[in-house]
Coordinates of C-alpha atoms in Angstrom, one line a residue:
X242 CA 1.2 -17.5 -46.3
X243 CA 1.0 -13.9 -47.5
X244 CA 1.2 -10.5 -46.0
X245 CA -2.2 -8.9 -45.5
X246 CA -3.0 -6.2 -48.1
X247 CA -3.2 -3.4 -45.5
X248 CA 0.3 -4.1 -44.4
X249 CA 2.0 -4.3 -47.8
X250 CA 3.0 -0.6 -47.8
X251 CA 5.3 -1.3 -44.8
X252 CA 8.4 -2.5 -46.5
X253 CA 9.9 -3.7 -43.2
X254 CA 7.3 -6.3 -42.7
X255 CA 8.0 -9.8 -43.9
X256 CA 6.7 -13.3 -43.3
X257 CA 8.9 -15.6 -41.3
X258 CA 8.4 -19.3 -41.3
X259 CA 8.2 -21.0 -37.9
X260 CA 11.2 -23.0 -38.6
X261 CA 13.2 -19.8 -39.1
X262 CA 12.0 -18.1 -35.9
X263 CA 14.8 -19.4 -33.7
X264 CA 17.4 -18.1 -36.0
X265 CA 15.8 -14.7 -36.7
X266 CA 15.0 -13.8 -33.1
X267 CA 18.7 -13.6 -32.0
X268 CA 19.1 -10.3 -30.2
X269 CA 15.7 -9.1 -31.5
X270 CA 12.8 -7.1 -30.1
X271 CA 9.5 -9.1 -29.8
X272 CA 6.3 -7.0 -29.6
X273 CA 3.4 -8.7 -27.8
X274 CA 0.2 -7.2 -29.2
X275 CA -1.9 -10.4 -29.1
X276 CA -4.7 -9.4 -26.7
X277 CA -6.5 -6.3 -25.4
X278 CA -7.7 -5.6 -21.9
X279 CA -11.1 -7.4 -22.4
X280 CA -9.4 -10.7 -23.1
X281 CA -9.1 -12.4 -19.7
X282 CA -7.2 -15.6 -18.7
X283 CA -7.2 -18.5 -19.1
X284 CA -5.7 -18.2 -22.5
X285 CA -7.3 -20.0 -25.4
X286 CA -5.2 -22.8 -27.0
X287 CA -4.7 -20.9 -30.2
X288 CA -3.2 -17.9 -28.2
X289 CA -1.2 -19.9 -25.7
X290 CA 0.7 -21.4 -28.6
X291 CA 2.1 -18.0 -29.3
X292 CA 2.7 -16.9 -25.7
X293 CA 4.6 -20.1 -25.1
X294 CA 6.7 -19.6 -28.3
X295 CA 7.6 -16.0 -27.1
X296 CA 8.8 -17.4 -23.8
X297 CA 10.8 -20.2 -25.4
X298 CA 12.4 -17.9 -28.0
X299 CA 13.1 -14.7 -26.2
X300 CA 15.1 -15.6 -23.1
X301 CA 17.7 -18.1 -24.5
X302 CA 18.2 -15.8 -27.6
X303 CA 18.8 -12.6 -25.6
X304 CA 15.8 -11.0 -27.2
X305 CA 13.7 -8.2 -25.6
X306 CA 10.0 -8.6 -25.1
X307 CA 7.8 -5.4 -25.3
X308 CA 4.1 -5.8 -24.4
X309 CA 1.7 -3.2 -25.8
X310 CA -0.9 -2.0 -23.2
X311 CA -0.6 -5.2 -21.2
X312 CA 1.1 -8.6 -21.3
X313 CA -1.1 -11.1 -23.0
X314 CA -2.5 -13.6 -20.5
X315 CA -3.0 -11.3 -17.5
X316 CA -6.2 -10.0 -15.9
X317 CA -6.0 -6.2 -15.9
X318 CA -8.6 -5.9 -13.2
X319 CA -7.4 -8.2 -10.4
X320 CA -3.8 -9.2 -11.2
X321 CA -4.4 -12.8 -11.9
X322 CA -2.2 -14.4 -14.7
X323 CA -2.3 -17.5 -16.9
X324 CA 0.7 -19.8 -16.4
X325 CA 1.6 -19.1 -20.0
X326 CA 1.2 -15.4 -19.9
X327 CA 3.8 -13.3 -21.7
X328 CA 6.7 -12.3 -19.4
X329 CA 7.6 -8.9 -20.8
X330 CA 10.8 -6.9 -20.2
X331 CA 8.8 -3.7 -20.8
X332 CA 5.1 -3.0 -20.9
X333 CA 4.0 0.2 -22.6
X334 CA 0.5 1.0 -21.4
X335 CA -1.9 3.1 -23.5
X336 CA -3.1 6.2 -21.5
X337 CA -2.8 4.6 -18.0
X338 CA -1.5 1.6 -16.0
X339 CA -4.2 -1.0 -15.5
X340 CA -4.8 -1.6 -11.8
X341 CA -4.3 -5.4 -12.1
X342 CA -0.8 -4.8 -13.3
X343 CA 0.1 -3.5 -9.8
X344 CA -0.8 -6.8 -8.2
X345 CA 0.9 -10.2 -8.2
X346 CA 1.3 -12.5 -10.1
X347 CA 0.5 -10.1 -13.0
X348 CA 3.0 -7.6 -11.8
X349 CA 5.7 -10.2 -12.4
X350 CA 4.8 -10.4 -16.1
X351 CA 5.0 -6.6 -16.8
X352 CA 8.7 -5.8 -16.4
X353 CA 9.4 -2.1 -16.5
X354 CA 6.1 -0.2 -16.9
X355 CA 5.6 3.1 -18.8
X356 CA 2.6 4.9 -20.4
X357 CA 2.0 6.6 -23.7
X358 CA -0.9 8.8 -24.6
X359 CA -2.8 8.5 -27.9
X360 CA -5.4 11.2 -27.1
X361 CA -8.0 9.1 -25.3
X362 CA -9.5 10.8 -22.3
X363 CA -10.1 8.3 -19.4
X364 CA -13.2 9.3 -17.4
X365 CA -13.5 8.7 -13.7
X366 CA -10.4 6.6 -13.1
X367 CA -11.0 4.9 -9.8
X368 CA -7.4 3.6 -9.3
X369 CA -4.4 6.0 -9.1
X370 CA -0.7 5.0 -9.0
X371 CA 1.1 6.8 -6.2
X372 CA 3.7 9.1 -7.7
X373 CA 5.7 11.9 -6.1
X374 CA 3.7 14.5 -7.9
X375 CA 0.5 13.8 -6.0
X376 CA 2.0 13.6 -2.6
X377 CA 1.2 16.1 0.2
X378 CA 3.6 18.5 1.8
X379 CA 4.1 18.7 5.6
X380 CA 4.0 22.3 6.9
X381 CA 6.7 22.8 9.5
X382 CA 7.5 26.0 11.4
X383 CA 11.1 26.9 11.5
X384 CA 10.7 27.5 15.3
X385 CA 10.4 23.8 16.2
X386 CA 9.0 24.6 19.7
X387 CA 5.8 25.7 18.0
X388 CA 5.3 22.4 16.3
X389 CA 2.3 20.4 17.4
X390 CA 3.6 16.8 16.9
X391 CA 3.0 14.9 20.1
X392 CA 2.5 11.2 19.4
X393 CA 1.1 8.6 21.8
X394 CA 2.0 5.0 21.2
X395 CA 0.0 2.0 22.7
X396 CA 1.7 -1.2 21.7
X397 CA 3.3 -4.4 23.0
X398 CA 2.6 -7.1 25.5
X399 CA 4.6 -9.7 27.4
X400 CA 4.5 -12.0 24.3
X401 CA 5.5 -9.3 21.9
X402 CA 7.4 -6.7 24.0
X403 CA 9.5 -5.3 21.1
X404 CA 6.5 -4.0 19.1
X405 CA 6.4 -0.6 20.9
X406 CA 10.1 -0.1 20.3
X407 CA 9.6 -0.7 16.5
X408 CA 6.7 1.7 16.3
X409 CA 8.6 4.4 18.2
X410 CA 11.6 3.9 16.0
X411 CA 9.5 4.4 12.9
X412 CA 7.9 7.6 14.1
X413 CA 10.5 9.8 12.3
X414 CA 9.6 13.5 12.5
X415 CA 7.4 13.4 15.6
X416 CA 8.5 16.1 18.0
X417 CA 7.5 14.2 21.2
X418 CA 6.8 10.5 21.6
X419 CA 5.1 9.1 24.7
X420 CA 4.5 5.3 25.2
X421 CA 1.6 4.2 27.4
X422 CA 2.7 0.9 28.9
X423 CA 1.3 -1.8 31.1
X424 CA 3.5 -3.1 33.9
X425 CA 4.4 -6.2 31.9
X426 CA 6.3 -4.3 29.3
X427 CA 7.2 -1.1 31.1
X428 CA 10.9 -1.9 31.5
X429 CA 11.4 -3.2 27.9
X430 CA 13.9 -1.4 25.6
X431 CA 12.7 1.8 24.0
X432 CA 14.5 4.6 22.1
X433 CA 16.2 7.1 24.5
X434 CA 13.9 10.0 23.3
X435 CA 10.6 8.2 24.2
X436 CA 8.8 9.1 27.4
X437 CA 7.4 6.1 29.3
X438 CA 4.1 6.4 31.1
X439 CA 2.8 3.4 33.1
X440 CA -0.9 2.5 33.1
X441 CA -3.0 0.0 35.0
X442 CA -5.4 -2.7 34.0
X443 CA -8.3 -0.2 34.1
X444 CA -6.3 2.3 31.9
X445 CA -7.1 5.0 34.4
X446 CA -4.9 7.6 32.7
X447 CA -5.8 6.7 29.1
X448 CA -8.3 9.5 28.6
X449 CA -5.9 12.1 29.9
X450 CA -3.1 10.9 27.6
X451 CA -5.3 10.9 24.5
X452 CA -6.6 14.4 25.3
X453 CA -3.0 15.7 25.4
X454 CA -1.7 14.1 22.2
X455 CA -2.0 15.1 18.5
X456 CA -2.2 11.6 17.3
X457 CA -1.8 8.0 18.5
X458 CA -0.8 4.6 17.2
X459 CA -2.5 1.5 18.7
X460 CA -2.3 -2.2 18.0
X461 CA 1.1 -3.6 17.2
X462 CA 1.8 -6.4 19.7
X463 CA -1.3 -6.1 21.8
X464 CA -2.6 -9.5 20.6
X465 CA -0.9 -10.9 23.6
X466 CA -3.1 -9.0 26.1
X467 CA -5.9 -10.8 28.0
X468 CA -9.0 -10.8 25.8
X469 CA -11.1 -8.6 28.1
X470 CA -8.2 -6.3 28.7
X471 CA -7.6 -5.8 25.0
X472 CA -11.3 -5.3 24.3
X473 CA -11.6 -2.6 27.0
X474 CA -8.4 -0.9 25.8
X475 CA -9.5 -0.6 22.1
X476 CA -13.1 0.3 23.0
X477 CA -12.1 3.0 25.4
X478 CA -9.6 4.4 22.9
X479 CA -12.2 4.7 20.2
X480 CA -14.6 6.5 22.6
X481 CA -11.9 9.0 23.8
X482 CA -10.7 9.6 20.2
X483 CA -14.2 10.7 19.2
X484 CA -14.6 12.8 22.4
X485 CA -11.4 14.8 21.9
X486 CA -11.4 14.7 18.0
X487 CA -7.9 13.1 17.8
X488 CA -6.3 11.2 14.9
X489 CA -5.1 7.6 15.1
X490 CA -3.6 4.6 13.4
X491 CA -5.1 1.2 14.1
X492 CA -2.9 -1.7 13.2
X493 CA -2.4 -5.4 14.0
X494 CA -4.0 -6.4 17.3
X495 CA -6.3 -3.4 17.5
X496 CA -7.8 -4.5 14.1
X497 CA -8.3 -8.0 15.3
X498 CA -10.1 -6.8 18.4
X499 CA -12.3 -4.5 16.3
X500 CA -13.2 -7.6 14.2
X501 CA -13.8 -10.1 17.0
X502 CA -15.8 -7.7 19.1
X503 CA -17.7 -6.0 16.2
X504 CA -16.6 -2.4 17.2
X505 CA -17.0 -1.1 13.6
X506 CA -19.7 1.4 14.5
X507 CA -17.4 3.2 16.9
X508 CA -14.8 3.7 14.1
X509 CA -17.3 5.7 12.1
X510 CA -17.0 8.7 14.4
X511 CA -13.2 9.2 14.4
X512 CA -10.3 10.4 12.2
X513 CA -8.2 7.3 11.6
X514 CA -6.0 5.2 9.3
X515 CA -6.6 1.5 9.4
X516 CA -3.6 -0.7 8.2
X517 CA -4.5 -4.4 7.9
X518 CA -2.4 -7.0 6.0
X519 CA -4.2 -9.7 4.0
X520 CA -5.0 -12.0 6.9
X521 CA -6.2 -9.2 9.2
X522 CA -8.3 -7.9 6.3
X523 CA -10.1 -11.2 5.8
X524 CA -10.9 -11.3 9.6
X525 CA -12.3 -7.8 9.4
X526 CA -14.6 -8.5 6.5
X527 CA -15.3 -12.0 7.6
X528 CA -15.0 -13.4 4.1
X529 CA -12.6 -15.5 2.1
X530 CA -11.7 -13.5 -1.0
X531 CA -8.6 -13.6 -3.2
X532 CA -9.3 -10.4 -5.3
X533 CA -7.5 -7.6 -3.4
X534 CA -9.6 -4.9 -5.1
X535 CA -12.8 -6.6 -3.8
X536 CA -11.2 -6.8 -0.3
X537 CA -10.4 -3.1 -0.3
X538 CA -13.9 -2.3 -1.3
X539 CA -15.3 -4.4 1.6
X540 CA -12.9 -2.8 4.0
X541 CA -14.0 0.7 2.8
X542 CA -17.6 -0.3 3.6
X543 CA -16.6 -1.6 7.1
X544 CA -14.9 1.6 8.1
X545 CA -17.0 4.1 6.0
X546 CA -13.9 5.7 4.4
X547 CA -14.1 9.4 3.6
X548 CA -11.8 12.4 3.8
X549 CA -11.2 11.7 7.5
X550 CA -10.9 7.9 7.4
X551 CA -8.7 5.8 5.1
X552 CA -7.8 2.1 4.9
X553 CA -4.5 0.5 3.7
X554 CA -4.4 -3.1 2.5
X555 CA -0.8 -4.0 2.9
X556 CA 1.1 -6.3 0.6
X557 CA 2.9 -6.4 -2.7
X558 CA 1.1 -3.6 -4.5
X559 CA -0.3 -1.9 -1.3
X560 CA -3.7 -0.3 -1.9
X561 CA -5.0 2.8 0.0
X562 CA -8.7 3.3 -0.2
X563 CA -10.0 6.8 0.7
X564 CA -11.7 10.0 -0.4
X565 CA -9.2 12.8 -0.7
X566 CA -8.8 16.1 -2.5
X567 CA -5.1 15.5 -3.3
X568 CA -5.8 15.2 -7.0
X569 CA -8.7 17.7 -7.4
X570 CA -9.4 20.3 -4.7
X571 CA -13.1 20.2 -5.8
X572 CA -13.5 16.5 -5.5
X573 CA -13.9 14.3 -2.4
X574 CA -14.7 10.8 -3.7
X575 CA -13.3 7.4 -2.8
X576 CA -10.4 6.1 -5.0
X577 CA -7.7 3.5 -4.8
X578 CA -4.2 4.8 -4.5
X579 CA -1.7 2.0 -5.3
X580 CA 2.0 1.9 -4.3
X581 CA 3.8 -0.2 -7.0
X582 CA 7.3 0.0 -5.5
X583 CA 7.7 -3.2 -3.6
X584 CA 10.1 -5.7 -2.1
X585 CA 9.6 -9.3 -0.8
X586 CA 11.6 -8.2 2.3
X587 CA 8.8 -5.7 3.3
X588 CA 7.0 -8.8 4.5
X589 CA 9.7 -9.1 7.3
X590 CA 8.1 -9.2 10.7
X591 CA 8.2 -5.8 12.3
X592 CA 8.2 -3.8 9.0
X593 CA 4.5 -3.1 9.5
X594 CA 5.2 -1.8 13.0
X595 CA 7.7 0.9 11.7
X596 CA 5.2 1.8 9.0
X597 CA 2.5 2.4 11.7
X598 CA 5.0 4.6 13.6
X599 CA 5.7 6.6 10.4
X600 CA 2.0 7.1 9.6
X601 CA 1.4 8.1 13.2
X602 CA 4.2 10.7 13.1
X603 CA 2.7 12.2 9.8
X604 CA -0.7 12.5 11.5
X605 CA 0.9 14.2 14.5
X606 CA 2.7 16.6 12.2
X607 CA -0.6 17.8 10.7
X608 CA -1.5 15.5 7.8
X609 CA -5.0 14.0 7.7
X610 CA -5.4 10.2 7.6
X611 CA -5.7 9.9 3.7
X612 CA -2.6 12.1 3.3
X613 CA -0.6 10.3 6.0
X614 CA -1.4 6.9 4.6
X615 CA -0.5 7.7 1.0
X616 CA 2.8 9.5 1.9
X617 CA 3.6 6.9 4.5
X618 CA 3.2 3.9 2.2
X619 CA 5.2 5.7 -0.5
X620 CA 8.1 6.4 1.8
X621 CA 8.0 2.8 3.2
X622 CA 8.0 1.3 -0.3
X623 CA 10.9 3.5 -1.5
X624 CA 12.9 2.7 1.6
X625 CA 12.3 -1.1 1.0
X626 CA 13.3 -0.9 -2.6
X627 CA 16.7 0.5 -1.7
X628 CA 17.6 -2.1 0.9
X629 CA 17.5 -5.8 0.2
X630 CA 17.5 -7.7 2.4
X631 CA 16.9 -5.6 5.6
X632 CA 15.6 -5.5 9.1
X633 CA 12.7 -3.2 10.1
X634 CA 15.1 -0.8 11.8
X635 CA 17.2 -0.6 8.5
X636 CA 14.1 0.8 6.9
X637 CA 13.9 3.6 9.4
X638 CA 17.4 4.8 8.5
X639 CA 16.1 5.7 5.1
X640 CA 12.9 7.5 6.3
X641 CA 14.5 10.8 7.1
X642 CA 16.3 11.4 3.8
X643 CA 13.2 10.3 1.8
X644 CA 10.9 12.5 3.8
X645 CA 13.0 15.6 3.6
X646 CA 11.7 16.8 0.3
X647 CA 8.1 16.8 1.5
X648 CA 8.6 19.5 4.2
X649 CA 7.5 23.1 3.7
X650 CA 9.2 25.2 6.3
X651 CA 7.7 28.5 7.3

């Protein structure tokens, strides 16, 4: 009924009757400043009246909705959102993006996200958005023959024979790729530059091949192996990795075998990147949880993440949990690194296999597991954002150009 006294000095502010809103919001900017980050969904009735009104009035009238700090009605901690949460065109965050804004369904409410500083120092931020400025560089000698980048791939079975091909295709930048194959998939299609090596059911030559590689990828497609065969393969691989101090990516079937045979303790002695999607993650932690930030904490505990071990929870708003000195050379503490570039087509079967190959290549080229995961998921997300829809091998075509700026030649 009247303008508050503190706002009278702002001559542009005027009261508008509800009956006049529809007329006055034609081609207008609507600022959503209803709630702060401590007000969590579900929305109270006296607030949802306004969020519903914003939704009804903005879209048909071609108005632009700007949320300040966060859209009213979302949970800034876990990404949940009320059904009547404000759907902003732009969200201007104060000081930093809230981690829940990187996860769905809250991400859908945020529109374009930017930040503004008002002089508040945020202490001990545990979640970091992956941006180009924090990404590592790959040191590469101009004399390519001196490059240590030998990648060993262990993937595929008679039920999923194409997995090894996808991993090898994704391993852009690796100088030498060798595929260790059982007889059942030995003759399946692989890229021309990949060397095939046959192994037997006892994996007699596994130790020798691991000792001679710089990094390996294991897991895609091996779900189809006999249960005992798969168990022996993954357990032996873990033991040889520790013995020869080699780096590895564990994905898909290898993660399921670690979970079903409780091989977690053997993972604590190696340098590795673990890359589960949501379903694999729940099998690993043996719990049913919806909150992805709780899941990533549980995974970090399972694998004892540190500067030599990192875990990636794949999905819309992929989360890397690791300890790294990328941000501060004097700090080595666990943080979440979140990739906010996403596409629904990254859920296409096989896109995770080419990501494993890319991460494996980065490990072989000298990056440590935290660096390889963070750079790999960034490149994978950027490639996906430029190609909609696509097949996994379409993604690979973008890897080279996206990676080129991250090489330091010497």
